[in-house]
């Protein structure tokens, strides 16, 4: 009997391993297909620029209406906000429109220099909800064509927006893809590594001044009052430092371990008398629940209870934000809160939070910035290389807390 049970157990283990191997294979195949698709779109966008939009903007160019396309994720859109600020400064009388996904719409609606936001959920970047259908895309093109834009600034599009450019929707177009492809071919185009710099180089190469470098998310007086009232309902002690912690990320490989967040939060409460406020979206509640269960002290969890604007208003009230490489981290930086970003597979020199109050922690391993969804080092991967002591040292050395 025992040998039979042992054999069956071994068969079960082999079956599980086989299935896991297949799943990893599918994930790698999907990642390769996505990379190939993005590369082909990038090349196509650059070719369209070189064939049809090669003429420089005239010195007396005074557009009446400008469209900026930025379709990717929340943090990336926040890092593009200086483009809108500089366009407004260069063309104060122009209508400035933006085309972006539903997940980032509020970022640009809150931007003081954006006149109108149009929504397009690109299949290439849509993580939640339904992507815009092909029929809806044709309707969007007709709407954009009726607007008669004088200038299109494409910071990141997809194959459909490349089609818009191919159909000559606007007489003038500035395109980041053309700079990226030329850069890869050995013709340096960018003046720096960071995403904000690369976005602004699209304007800079066209002769548009780019003196504004900071990201933007505007908070009204009403927003601030709402945040104060909300924190009062949580009985937050205003005399104690308020620390926001975001332990989630849409990409699991970017998450720091729950037990280390728990240890850090307990240290902040014991040593700095801090109030801990866990933030995030509804899907991240299980992560926060696990962390709070590991903690000795009490904390607050508001994940899933706020809109993006409400979250930004609360982050403005916080002394420090600590979290993974994600949208809320960039949101904290955009409202000028002291921010510490924890990085593993991402590259902080390119995607780090922007501002003098921002710092990042990354313990460099042999692998370069990693696009994978699972770490080949397993539990010994790059996020595990960050110790609680590293975060504490950053807090102490940076003078973040008394």
XYZ file of C-alpha atoms in Angstrom:
402
model
C 0.000 0.000 0.000
C 2.722 2.494 0.984
C 4.662 2.129 -2.315
C 1.387 2.689 -4.239
C 0.549 5.844 -2.252
C 4.128 7.057 -2.655
C 3.956 6.444 -6.400
C 0.652 8.289 -6.703
C 1.991 11.187 -4.669
C 5.062 11.351 -6.926
C 2.805 11.322 -9.997
C 0.782 14.182 -8.502
C 3.930 16.228 -7.841
C 5.205 15.553 -11.370
C 1.831 16.618 -12.791
C 1.855 19.875 -10.802
C 5.432 20.618 -11.885
C 4.502 19.903 -15.505
C 1.549 22.274 -15.333
C 3.628 25.000 -13.687
C 6.298 24.616 -16.351
C 3.641 24.973 -19.049
C 2.219 28.057 -17.355
C 5.670 29.639 -17.175
C 6.164 28.765 -20.844
C 2.879 30.438 -21.752
C 3.784 33.515 -19.712
C 7.146 33.775 -21.487
C 5.470 33.293 -24.868
C 2.939 35.997 -24.040
C 5.736 38.310 -22.888
C 7.700 37.675 -26.100
C 4.614 38.352 -28.241
C 3.917 41.582 -26.362
C 7.532 42.712 -26.770
C 7.454 41.925 -30.498
C 4.146 43.758 -30.930
C 5.429 46.846 -29.088
C 8.671 46.834 -31.091
C 6.851 46.616 -34.431
C 4.469 49.404 -33.364
C 7.443 51.553 -32.330
C 9.181 51.020 -35.687
C 5.981 51.666 -37.655
C 5.351 54.880 -35.720
C 8.895 56.081 -36.408
C 8.669 55.240 -40.131
C 5.389 57.154 -40.460
C 7.069 60.142 -38.790
C 10.079 60.055 -41.098
C 7.992 59.621 -44.270
C 5.186 62.103 -43.650
C 6.145 64.482 -40.828
C 9.830 65.133 -41.393
C 9.515 68.931 -41.686
C 10.411 70.886 -38.553
C 7.937 73.213 -36.862
C 8.287 76.749 -38.269
C 9.567 79.363 -35.831
C 6.314 81.316 -36.078
C 4.177 78.219 -35.459
C 1.091 79.173 -33.420
C -1.266 76.195 -33.133
C -4.871 76.733 -32.130
C -5.455 73.156 -31.005
C -2.984 70.449 -29.876
C -3.573 66.768 -29.126
C -1.178 64.815 -26.882
C -1.423 61.002 -26.924
C -0.245 59.070 -23.871
C -1.950 55.697 -23.554
C 0.061 53.702 -21.024
C -0.280 53.264 -17.282
C -0.961 55.656 -14.411
C 2.637 56.210 -13.318
C 3.794 56.744 -16.909
C 1.069 59.337 -17.499
C 2.062 61.174 -14.307
C 5.653 61.262 -15.600
C 4.383 62.885 -18.814
C 2.619 65.812 -17.093
C 5.572 68.237 -17.557
C 4.930 68.004 -21.332
C 1.509 69.613 -20.886
C 2.937 72.334 -18.631
C 5.609 73.250 -21.188
C 3.185 73.180 -24.129
C 0.924 75.608 -22.297
C 3.881 77.866 -21.575
C 4.960 77.796 -25.228
C 1.451 78.200 -26.673
C -0.639 80.029 -24.053
C -3.645 80.538 -26.348
C -3.905 76.999 -27.732
C -6.523 74.444 -26.735
C -4.601 71.538 -25.244
C -6.340 68.143 -25.501
C -5.183 64.734 -24.231
C -5.957 61.184 -25.358
C -5.432 58.586 -22.617
C -6.908 55.502 -20.950
C -9.744 55.503 -18.410
C -7.260 54.549 -15.657
C -5.295 57.783 -16.173
C -8.049 60.156 -17.231
C -8.344 61.907 -13.869
C -4.592 62.715 -13.860
C -4.987 64.874 -16.949
C -8.425 66.204 -16.002
C -6.789 67.562 -12.847
C -3.937 69.134 -14.816
C -4.478 72.930 -14.861
C -3.156 73.268 -18.415
C -5.282 70.588 -20.117
C -8.441 71.858 -21.817
C -10.077 68.527 -22.661
C -9.461 64.802 -22.077
C -10.583 62.120 -24.511
C -10.686 58.462 -23.512
C -9.241 55.518 -25.409
C -8.549 52.217 -23.660
C -5.786 50.728 -25.769
C -5.783 46.907 -25.963
C -2.003 47.109 -25.532
C -2.200 48.781 -22.103
C -5.620 47.881 -20.684
C -5.248 46.000 -17.353
C -8.823 46.356 -16.101
C -12.171 46.718 -17.840
C -12.840 46.402 -21.545
C -10.488 47.808 -24.192
C -11.919 50.136 -26.813
C -13.368 48.103 -29.686
C -12.361 48.540 -33.312
C -15.762 50.098 -34.100
C -15.355 52.587 -31.246
C -11.840 53.363 -32.492
C -13.192 54.366 -35.914
C -15.746 56.599 -34.175
C -12.936 58.134 -32.115
C -10.898 58.807 -35.255
C -13.836 60.653 -36.849
C -14.274 62.726 -33.689
C -10.565 63.602 -33.564
C -10.549 64.431 -37.274
C -13.421 66.879 -36.764
C -11.390 68.706 -34.097
C -8.904 69.824 -36.796
C -5.790 69.671 -34.638
C -2.782 71.688 -35.758
C -0.283 69.523 -33.869
C -0.205 65.938 -32.647
C 2.307 65.014 -29.921
C 2.485 61.218 -29.612
C 4.342 60.216 -26.450
C 3.141 56.622 -26.524
C 0.453 55.197 -28.747
C -0.469 51.854 -30.258
C -0.917 50.495 -33.784
C -4.320 52.206 -34.063
C -2.961 55.671 -33.261
C -0.153 55.014 -35.737
C -2.993 54.494 -38.221
C -4.416 57.899 -37.221
C -1.068 59.476 -38.126
C -0.872 57.504 -41.375
C -4.261 58.944 -42.348
C -2.793 62.443 -41.835
C -5.152 63.464 -39.052
C -2.977 66.523 -38.361
C -0.563 68.537 -40.515
C 2.176 68.455 -37.838
C 3.266 65.594 -35.592
C 5.957 65.131 -32.940
C 6.705 61.531 -32.140
C 8.743 59.982 -29.350
C 9.023 56.652 -31.177
C 11.119 58.288 -33.900
C 13.605 59.459 -31.263
C 13.664 56.029 -29.615
C 14.325 54.134 -32.840
C 17.000 56.598 -33.959
C 18.596 56.298 -30.526
C 18.674 52.489 -30.840
C 20.275 52.812 -34.267
C 23.190 54.721 -32.767
C 22.062 58.310 -33.338
C 21.767 59.824 -29.813
C 18.505 61.700 -29.361
C 17.858 61.887 -25.627
C 19.510 64.309 -23.225
C 18.939 62.030 -20.218
C 17.762 58.629 -19.063
C 14.642 59.409 -17.039
C 11.175 59.170 -18.601
C 10.348 62.801 -17.864
C 13.487 63.885 -19.713
C 12.745 61.608 -22.677
C 9.186 62.900 -22.909
C 10.398 66.504 -22.816
C 13.055 65.764 -25.450
C 10.189 65.284 -27.923
C 9.419 68.989 -27.460
C 13.054 70.033 -27.093
C 14.026 68.511 -30.471
C 11.233 70.531 -32.090
C 12.515 73.795 -30.606
C 9.868 74.063 -27.872
C 11.336 75.266 -24.524
C 11.141 72.768 -21.651
C 11.932 74.710 -18.482
C 9.287 72.929 -16.337
C 10.553 69.541 -15.141
C 8.225 68.614 -12.252
C 5.181 66.327 -12.379
C 1.722 67.676 -11.560
C -1.463 66.536 -9.855
C -3.620 69.449 -8.700
C -5.447 69.342 -5.375
C -8.255 71.832 -4.706
C -9.193 73.385 -1.369
C -12.321 71.202 -1.364
C -10.152 68.105 -1.894
C -7.974 69.055 1.076
C -11.013 69.613 3.298
C -12.372 66.189 2.321
C -9.040 64.587 3.274
C -8.986 66.333 6.656
C -12.549 65.208 7.412
C -11.806 61.642 6.269
C -8.706 61.365 8.452
C -10.742 62.685 11.379
C -13.188 59.797 10.985
C -10.228 57.422 11.368
C -9.275 59.244 14.582
C -5.804 59.958 13.228
C -3.703 61.811 15.797
C -2.549 64.964 13.991
C 0.369 65.382 16.416
C 1.991 62.146 15.234
C 3.822 61.605 11.887
C 1.472 60.139 9.265
C 3.103 57.501 7.047
C 1.402 56.138 3.930
C 2.503 52.638 2.893
C 1.568 51.059 -0.426
C 2.616 47.386 -0.448
C 0.867 46.440 -3.688
C 1.604 46.560 -7.392
C -0.230 45.215 -10.458
C 2.986 43.269 -11.160
C 3.723 40.765 -8.330
C 7.462 40.709 -9.017
C 7.632 44.388 -7.949
C 6.216 43.748 -4.451
C 8.346 43.820 -1.298
C 7.636 40.997 1.158
C 4.652 41.402 3.558
C 6.687 40.397 6.629
C 9.191 43.196 5.953
C 6.464 45.800 5.547
C 5.032 44.552 8.867
C 8.419 44.858 10.580
C 8.969 48.340 9.139
C 5.512 49.547 10.185
C 6.022 48.249 13.741
C 9.392 50.029 13.917
C 7.841 53.315 12.716
C 5.139 53.078 15.366
C 7.493 52.071 18.195
C 10.423 54.367 17.388
C 8.784 57.357 15.666
C 5.272 57.288 17.165
C 3.958 57.180 13.608
C 0.392 56.629 12.435
C 0.442 54.025 9.644
C -1.976 54.337 6.752
C -2.027 51.467 4.257
C -3.241 52.555 0.816
C -4.056 50.787 -2.437
C -6.860 49.509 -4.616
C -9.510 46.974 -3.643
C -7.587 44.051 -5.185
C -4.671 44.780 -2.839
C -6.695 44.384 0.375
C -5.547 40.734 0.875
C -1.896 41.855 0.815
C -2.580 44.542 3.417
C -4.636 42.152 5.541
C -1.685 39.757 5.635
C 0.710 42.540 6.663
C -1.570 43.812 9.432
C -1.964 40.267 10.772
C 1.838 40.053 11.077
C 2.089 43.377 12.919
C 2.129 43.785 16.690
C 0.760 47.349 16.633
C -2.458 48.853 15.276
C -2.650 50.463 11.824
C -5.208 51.874 9.377
C -6.260 50.433 6.022
C -8.014 52.611 3.430
C -7.336 50.442 0.358
C -10.284 50.495 -2.019
C -12.026 53.290 -0.094
C -10.850 56.303 -2.125
C -10.867 57.647 -5.642
C -7.546 58.651 -7.168
C -8.198 62.314 -6.355
C -9.129 61.454 -2.774
C -5.994 59.331 -2.424
C -3.862 62.204 -3.727
C -5.508 64.547 -1.193
C -4.676 62.135 1.643
C -1.091 61.641 0.424
C -0.677 65.421 0.522
C -1.433 65.248 4.268
C 1.161 62.506 4.874
C 4.684 63.161 6.113
C 6.154 60.273 4.123
C 5.080 57.759 1.489
C 6.815 54.360 1.335
C 5.925 51.872 -1.365
C 6.742 49.747 -4.366
C 7.342 50.976 -7.907
C 3.732 51.842 -8.820
C 1.214 54.569 -9.656
C 0.553 55.670 -6.026
C 4.297 56.252 -5.554
C 4.352 58.656 -8.512
C 1.132 60.241 -7.231
C 2.773 60.937 -3.857
C 5.722 62.567 -5.625
C 3.378 64.653 -7.814
C 1.725 66.195 -4.718
C 5.195 66.925 -3.267
C 5.095 64.409 -0.418
C 8.405 62.943 0.746
C 8.603 59.659 -1.141
C 10.681 56.496 -0.786
C 10.285 54.034 -3.656
C 11.375 50.397 -3.346
C 12.711 49.015 -6.628
C 13.623 45.553 -7.834
C 13.007 44.666 -11.484
C 12.324 48.298 -12.439
C 15.012 50.902 -13.105
C 14.758 53.953 -10.810
C 17.164 55.944 -12.984
C 14.510 55.790 -15.689
C 11.220 55.314 -13.838
C 11.917 56.722 -10.379
C 9.668 59.307 -8.683
C 10.398 62.913 -9.640
C 11.276 65.688 -7.220
C 13.802 66.834 -4.603
C 11.865 65.012 -1.844
C 12.116 61.612 -3.547
C 14.542 58.751 -2.938
C 14.690 55.196 -4.209
C 16.180 51.983 -2.821
C 17.401 49.229 -5.120
C 19.956 46.583 -4.256
C 21.477 45.864 -7.639
C 21.865 42.217 -8.630
C 23.558 40.738 -11.689
C 20.380 40.937 -13.769
C 19.520 44.172 -15.604
C 16.079 45.842 -15.299
C 13.732 42.889 -15.753
C 10.561 42.745 -17.906
C 9.500 39.307 -16.620
C 6.422 38.571 -14.509
C 8.238 35.991 -12.357
C 11.743 36.179 -10.894
C 14.269 33.551 -11.972
C 15.848 33.806 -8.505
C 12.537 32.957 -6.800
C 12.361 34.102 -3.182
C 15.984 35.238 -3.377
C 15.185 37.810 -6.068
C 15.901 41.514 -6.215
C 13.058 42.684 -3.943
C 14.230 40.321 -1.196
C 17.652 41.990 -1.349
C 16.105 45.128 0.201
C 16.278 44.850 3.990
C 14.171 46.683 6.565
C 17.401 48.275 7.778
C 17.902 49.823 4.306
C 14.570 51.650 4.527
C 15.212 52.735 8.120
C 18.634 54.083 7.141
C 17.096 56.054 4.266
C 14.490 57.517 6.625
C 17.129 58.457 9.203
C 19.744 59.815 6.793
C 17.204 61.788 4.760
C 15.743 63.518 7.795
C 12.271 62.321 6.809
C 11.076 62.066 10.415
C 11.963 63.724 13.724
